[in-house]
Amino acid sequence: MSQSAFDPFGEPVPAVDPSIASEGVSKWLKTAGTSVFWVLVAGIVLARAVYFEPGVFSFERAVAWAQGLFAAL
C-alpha cells in the first residue's frame, strides 16, 4: 500500500503509475532542449571567433574607460 501524497494546499494528489506515465515525450523534450542549447553555444562561439577584432578589446581602452567612469562619478 502506497502512502498518500498531498499538494501544498492539503489536497490529496492521485498516485500515478510510472508505467503509464509518458516518459518517451519527456525524454525526447530533454534531448531536444539539450541539443538546441549546445547548437546555440557552438554558434555563438563560432560567430565570436569569426567576427573577433583583436584591437577592440585592448587593455589600454579598458583602463581609459574605467578612468573615465571613475572621473564621472
Coordinates of N, CA, C and O in Angstrom, one line a residue:
M1 N 0.8 -1.2 0.0 CA 0.0 0.0 0.0 C 0.9 1.2 0.0 O 1.8 1.4 0.8
S2 N 0.6 2.1 -0.9 CA 1.5 3.3 -1.0 C 0.9 4.4 -0.1 O -0.2 4.5 0.2
Q3 N 1.9 5.3 0.3 CA 1.5 6.5 1.1 C 0.8 7.5 0.3 O 1.1 7.7 -0.9
S4 N -0.2 8.2 0.9 CA -0.9 9.3 0.1 C 0.0 10.5 0.1 O 0.7 10.8 1.0
A5 N 0.0 11.2 -1.1 CA 0.8 12.4 -1.2 C -0.2 13.6 -1.2 O -1.4 13.4 -1.6
F6 N 0.2 14.7 -0.7 CA -0.6 15.9 -0.6 C 0.1 17.1 -1.3 O 1.3 17.2 -1.1
D7 N -0.6 17.9 -1.9 CA -0.1 19.1 -2.5 C 0.1 20.2 -1.4 O -0.3 20.0 -0.3
P8 N 0.7 21.4 -1.7 CA 0.9 22.4 -0.7 C -0.4 22.9 0.0 O -0.3 23.4 1.1
F9 N -1.5 22.7 -0.6 CA -2.8 23.2 0.0 C -3.5 22.1 0.7 O -4.6 22.3 1.2
G10 N -2.9 20.9 0.9 CA -3.5 19.8 1.7 C -4.4 18.9 0.9 O -5.0 18.0 1.5
E11 N -4.6 19.1 -0.4 CA -5.4 18.3 -1.2 C -4.6 17.0 -1.6 O -3.5 17.1 -1.9
P12 N -5.3 15.9 -1.6 CA -4.6 14.6 -1.9 C -4.3 14.6 -3.4 O -5.0 15.1 -4.3
V13 N -3.1 14.1 -3.7 CA -2.6 14.0 -5.1 C -2.8 12.6 -5.5 O -2.3 11.7 -4.8
P14 N -3.5 12.3 -6.6 CA -3.7 10.9 -7.0 C -2.4 10.3 -7.4 O -1.5 10.9 -8.1
A15 N -2.2 9.1 -7.1 CA -1.0 8.3 -7.4 C -1.0 8.0 -8.9 O -2.0 7.7 -9.5
V16 N 0.2 8.1 -9.5 CA 0.3 7.9 -10.9 C 1.2 6.6 -11.1 O 2.3 6.6 -10.5
D17 N 0.8 5.7 -11.9 CA 1.6 4.5 -12.1 C 2.7 4.9 -13.1 O 2.5 5.4 -14.1
P18 N 4.0 4.7 -12.7 CA 5.1 5.1 -13.5 C 5.1 4.4 -14.9 O 5.6 5.0 -15.9
S19 N 4.5 3.2 -15.0 CA 4.5 2.6 -16.3 C 3.5 3.2 -17.2 O 3.7 3.1 -18.5
I20 N 2.5 3.9 -16.7 CA 1.5 4.6 -17.5 C 2.0 6.0 -18.0 O 1.7 6.5 -19.0
A21 N 2.8 6.6 -17.1 CA 3.3 8.0 -17.4 C 4.1 8.0 -18.7 O 4.8 7.0 -19.1
S22 N 4.0 9.0 -19.5 CA 4.7 9.1 -20.8 C 6.1 9.6 -20.6 O 6.4 10.8 -20.6
E23 N 7.0 8.7 -20.4 CA 8.4 9.0 -20.3 C 9.1 9.3 -21.7 O 10.1 9.9 -21.7
G24 N 8.5 8.8 -22.7 CA 9.0 9.0 -24.0 C 9.1 10.4 -24.4 O 10.1 10.9 -25.0
V25 N 8.0 11.1 -24.2 CA 7.9 12.6 -24.6 C 8.8 13.4 -23.7 O 9.5 14.2 -24.2
S26 N 8.9 13.1 -22.4 CA 9.8 13.8 -21.5 C 11.3 13.6 -22.0 O 12.0 14.6 -22.0
K27 N 11.6 12.4 -22.3 CA 13.0 12.1 -22.7 C 13.3 12.8 -24.1 O 14.4 13.4 -24.2
W28 N 12.3 12.8 -25.0 CA 12.5 13.5 -26.3 C 12.7 15.0 -26.0 O 13.6 15.6 -26.7
L29 N 11.9 15.6 -25.2 CA 12.0 17.1 -24.9 C 13.3 17.4 -24.3 O 13.9 18.4 -24.6
K30 N 13.8 16.5 -23.4 CA 15.1 16.8 -22.7 C 16.2 16.7 -23.8 O 17.1 17.6 -23.8
T31 N 16.1 15.7 -24.6 CA 17.2 15.6 -25.7 C 17.1 16.8 -26.7 O 18.1 17.3 -27.0
A32 N 15.9 17.2 -27.0 CA 15.8 18.3 -28.0 C 16.3 19.6 -27.3 O 17.0 20.4 -28.0
G33 N 15.9 19.8 -26.1 CA 16.4 21.1 -25.4 C 17.9 21.1 -25.2 O 18.5 22.1 -25.4
T34 N 18.4 20.0 -24.9 CA 19.9 19.9 -24.7 C 20.6 20.2 -26.0 O 21.6 20.9 -26.1
S35 N 20.0 19.6 -27.1 CA 20.6 19.8 -28.4 C 20.6 21.2 -28.9 O 21.5 21.8 -29.4
V36 N 19.4 21.8 -28.7 CA 19.3 23.3 -29.1 C 20.2 24.1 -28.3 O 20.9 25.0 -28.8
F37 N 20.4 23.9 -27.0 CA 21.3 24.6 -26.2 C 22.7 24.5 -26.7 O 23.4 25.5 -26.9
W38 N 23.2 23.3 -27.0 CA 24.6 23.1 -27.4 C 24.8 23.7 -28.9 O 25.9 24.2 -29.2
V39 N 23.8 23.6 -29.7 CA 23.9 24.2 -31.0 C 24.0 25.7 -30.9 O 24.9 26.4 -31.6
L40 N 23.3 26.3 -30.0 CA 23.4 27.8 -29.8 C 24.8 28.1 -29.2 O 25.4 29.1 -29.6
V41 N 25.3 27.3 -28.3 CA 26.6 27.6 -27.7 C 27.7 27.5 -28.8 O 28.5 28.4 -28.9
A42 N 27.6 26.5 -29.6 CA 28.6 26.3 -30.7 C 28.5 27.5 -31.7 O 29.5 28.0 -32.2
G43 N 27.2 27.9 -32.0 CA 27.0 29.0 -33.0 C 27.6 30.3 -32.4 O 28.2 31.1 -33.2
I44 N 27.4 30.6 -31.2 CA 27.9 31.8 -30.6 C 29.4 31.8 -30.5 O 30.0 32.8 -30.8
V45 N 30.0 30.7 -30.1 CA 31.4 30.6 -30.1 C 32.0 30.8 -31.5 O 33.0 31.5 -31.7
L46 N 31.4 30.1 -32.4 CA 31.9 30.2 -33.8 C 31.8 31.7 -34.3 O 32.7 32.2 -35.0
A47 N 30.6 32.3 -34.1 CA 30.5 33.7 -34.5 C 31.4 34.6 -33.9 O 32.0 35.5 -34.5
R48 N 31.7 34.4 -32.6 CA 32.7 35.3 -31.9 C 34.1 35.1 -32.5 O 34.9 36.0 -32.6
A49 N 34.4 33.8 -32.9 CA 35.7 33.6 -33.4 C 35.8 34.2 -34.8 O 36.9 34.7 -35.2
V50 N 34.8 34.1 -35.6 CA 34.8 34.7 -37.0 C 34.9 36.2 -37.0 O 35.6 36.8 -37.7
Y51 N 34.1 36.9 -36.1 CA 34.0 38.3 -36.1 C 34.8 39.0 -35.0 O 34.7 40.2 -34.7
F52 N 35.8 38.3 -34.5 CA 36.6 38.8 -33.4 C 37.6 39.8 -34.0 O 38.3 39.6 -35.0
E53 N 37.7 41.0 -33.4 CA 38.7 42.0 -33.8 C 39.6 42.3 -32.6 O 39.2 42.8 -31.6
P54 N 40.9 41.9 -32.8 CA 41.8 42.0 -31.6 C 42.0 43.4 -31.0 O 42.2 43.5 -29.9
G55 N 41.9 44.4 -31.9 CA 42.2 45.8 -31.4 C 41.0 46.3 -30.5 O 41.2 47.3 -29.8
V56 N 39.8 45.8 -30.7 CA 38.7 46.3 -30.0 C 38.8 46.1 -28.5 O 38.4 47.0 -27.7
F57 N 39.3 45.0 -28.0 CA 39.3 44.7 -26.6 C 40.7 44.8 -26.0 O 41.2 44.0 -25.3
S58 N 41.3 46.0 -26.3 CA 42.7 46.2 -25.8 C 42.6 46.6 -24.3 O 41.6 47.2 -23.8
F59 N 43.6 46.3 -23.5 CA 43.7 46.6 -22.1 C 43.7 48.1 -21.9 O 43.1 48.6 -21.0
E60 N 44.4 48.8 -22.8 CA 44.5 50.3 -22.6 C 43.2 51.0 -22.8 O 42.9 51.9 -22.1
R61 N 42.3 50.5 -23.7 CA 41.0 51.1 -23.9 C 40.1 50.8 -22.6 O 39.4 51.6 -22.2
A62 N 40.3 49.6 -22.0 CA 39.5 49.2 -20.9 C 39.9 50.1 -19.7 O 39.1 50.6 -18.9
V63 N 41.2 50.4 -19.5 CA 41.7 51.2 -18.4 C 41.2 52.7 -18.7 O 40.8 53.3 -17.7
A64 N 41.3 53.2 -19.9 CA 40.8 54.5 -20.2 C 39.3 54.6 -19.9 O 38.8 55.6 -19.4
W65 N 38.5 53.6 -20.2 CA 37.1 53.6 -20.0 C 36.8 53.6 -18.5 O 36.0 54.4 -18.0
A66 N 37.6 52.8 -17.7 CA 37.4 52.8 -16.3 C 37.7 54.1 -15.6 O 37.0 54.6 -14.7
Q67 N 38.8 54.7 -16.1 CA 39.2 56.0 -15.6 C 38.2 57.1 -15.9 O 37.8 57.9 -15.1
G68 N 37.6 57.0 -17.1 CA 36.5 58.0 -17.4 C 35.3 57.7 -16.6 O 34.6 58.7 -16.2
L69 N 35.0 56.5 -16.3 CA 33.8 56.2 -15.4 C 34.0 56.7 -14.0 O 33.1 57.3 -13.5
F70 N 35.2 56.5 -13.5 CA 35.5 57.0 -12.1 C 35.6 58.5 -12.1 O 35.2 59.1 -11.1
A71 N 36.0 59.2 -13.2 CA 36.0 60.6 -13.2 C 34.6 61.2 -13.2 O 34.3 62.2 -12.7
A72 N 33.7 60.5 -13.9 CA 32.3 60.9 -14.0 C 31.6 60.8 -12.7 O 30.7 61.5 -12.4
L73 N 32.0 59.9 -11.8 CA 31.4 59.7 -10.5 C 31.9 60.7 -9.6 O 31.3 61.2 -8.7

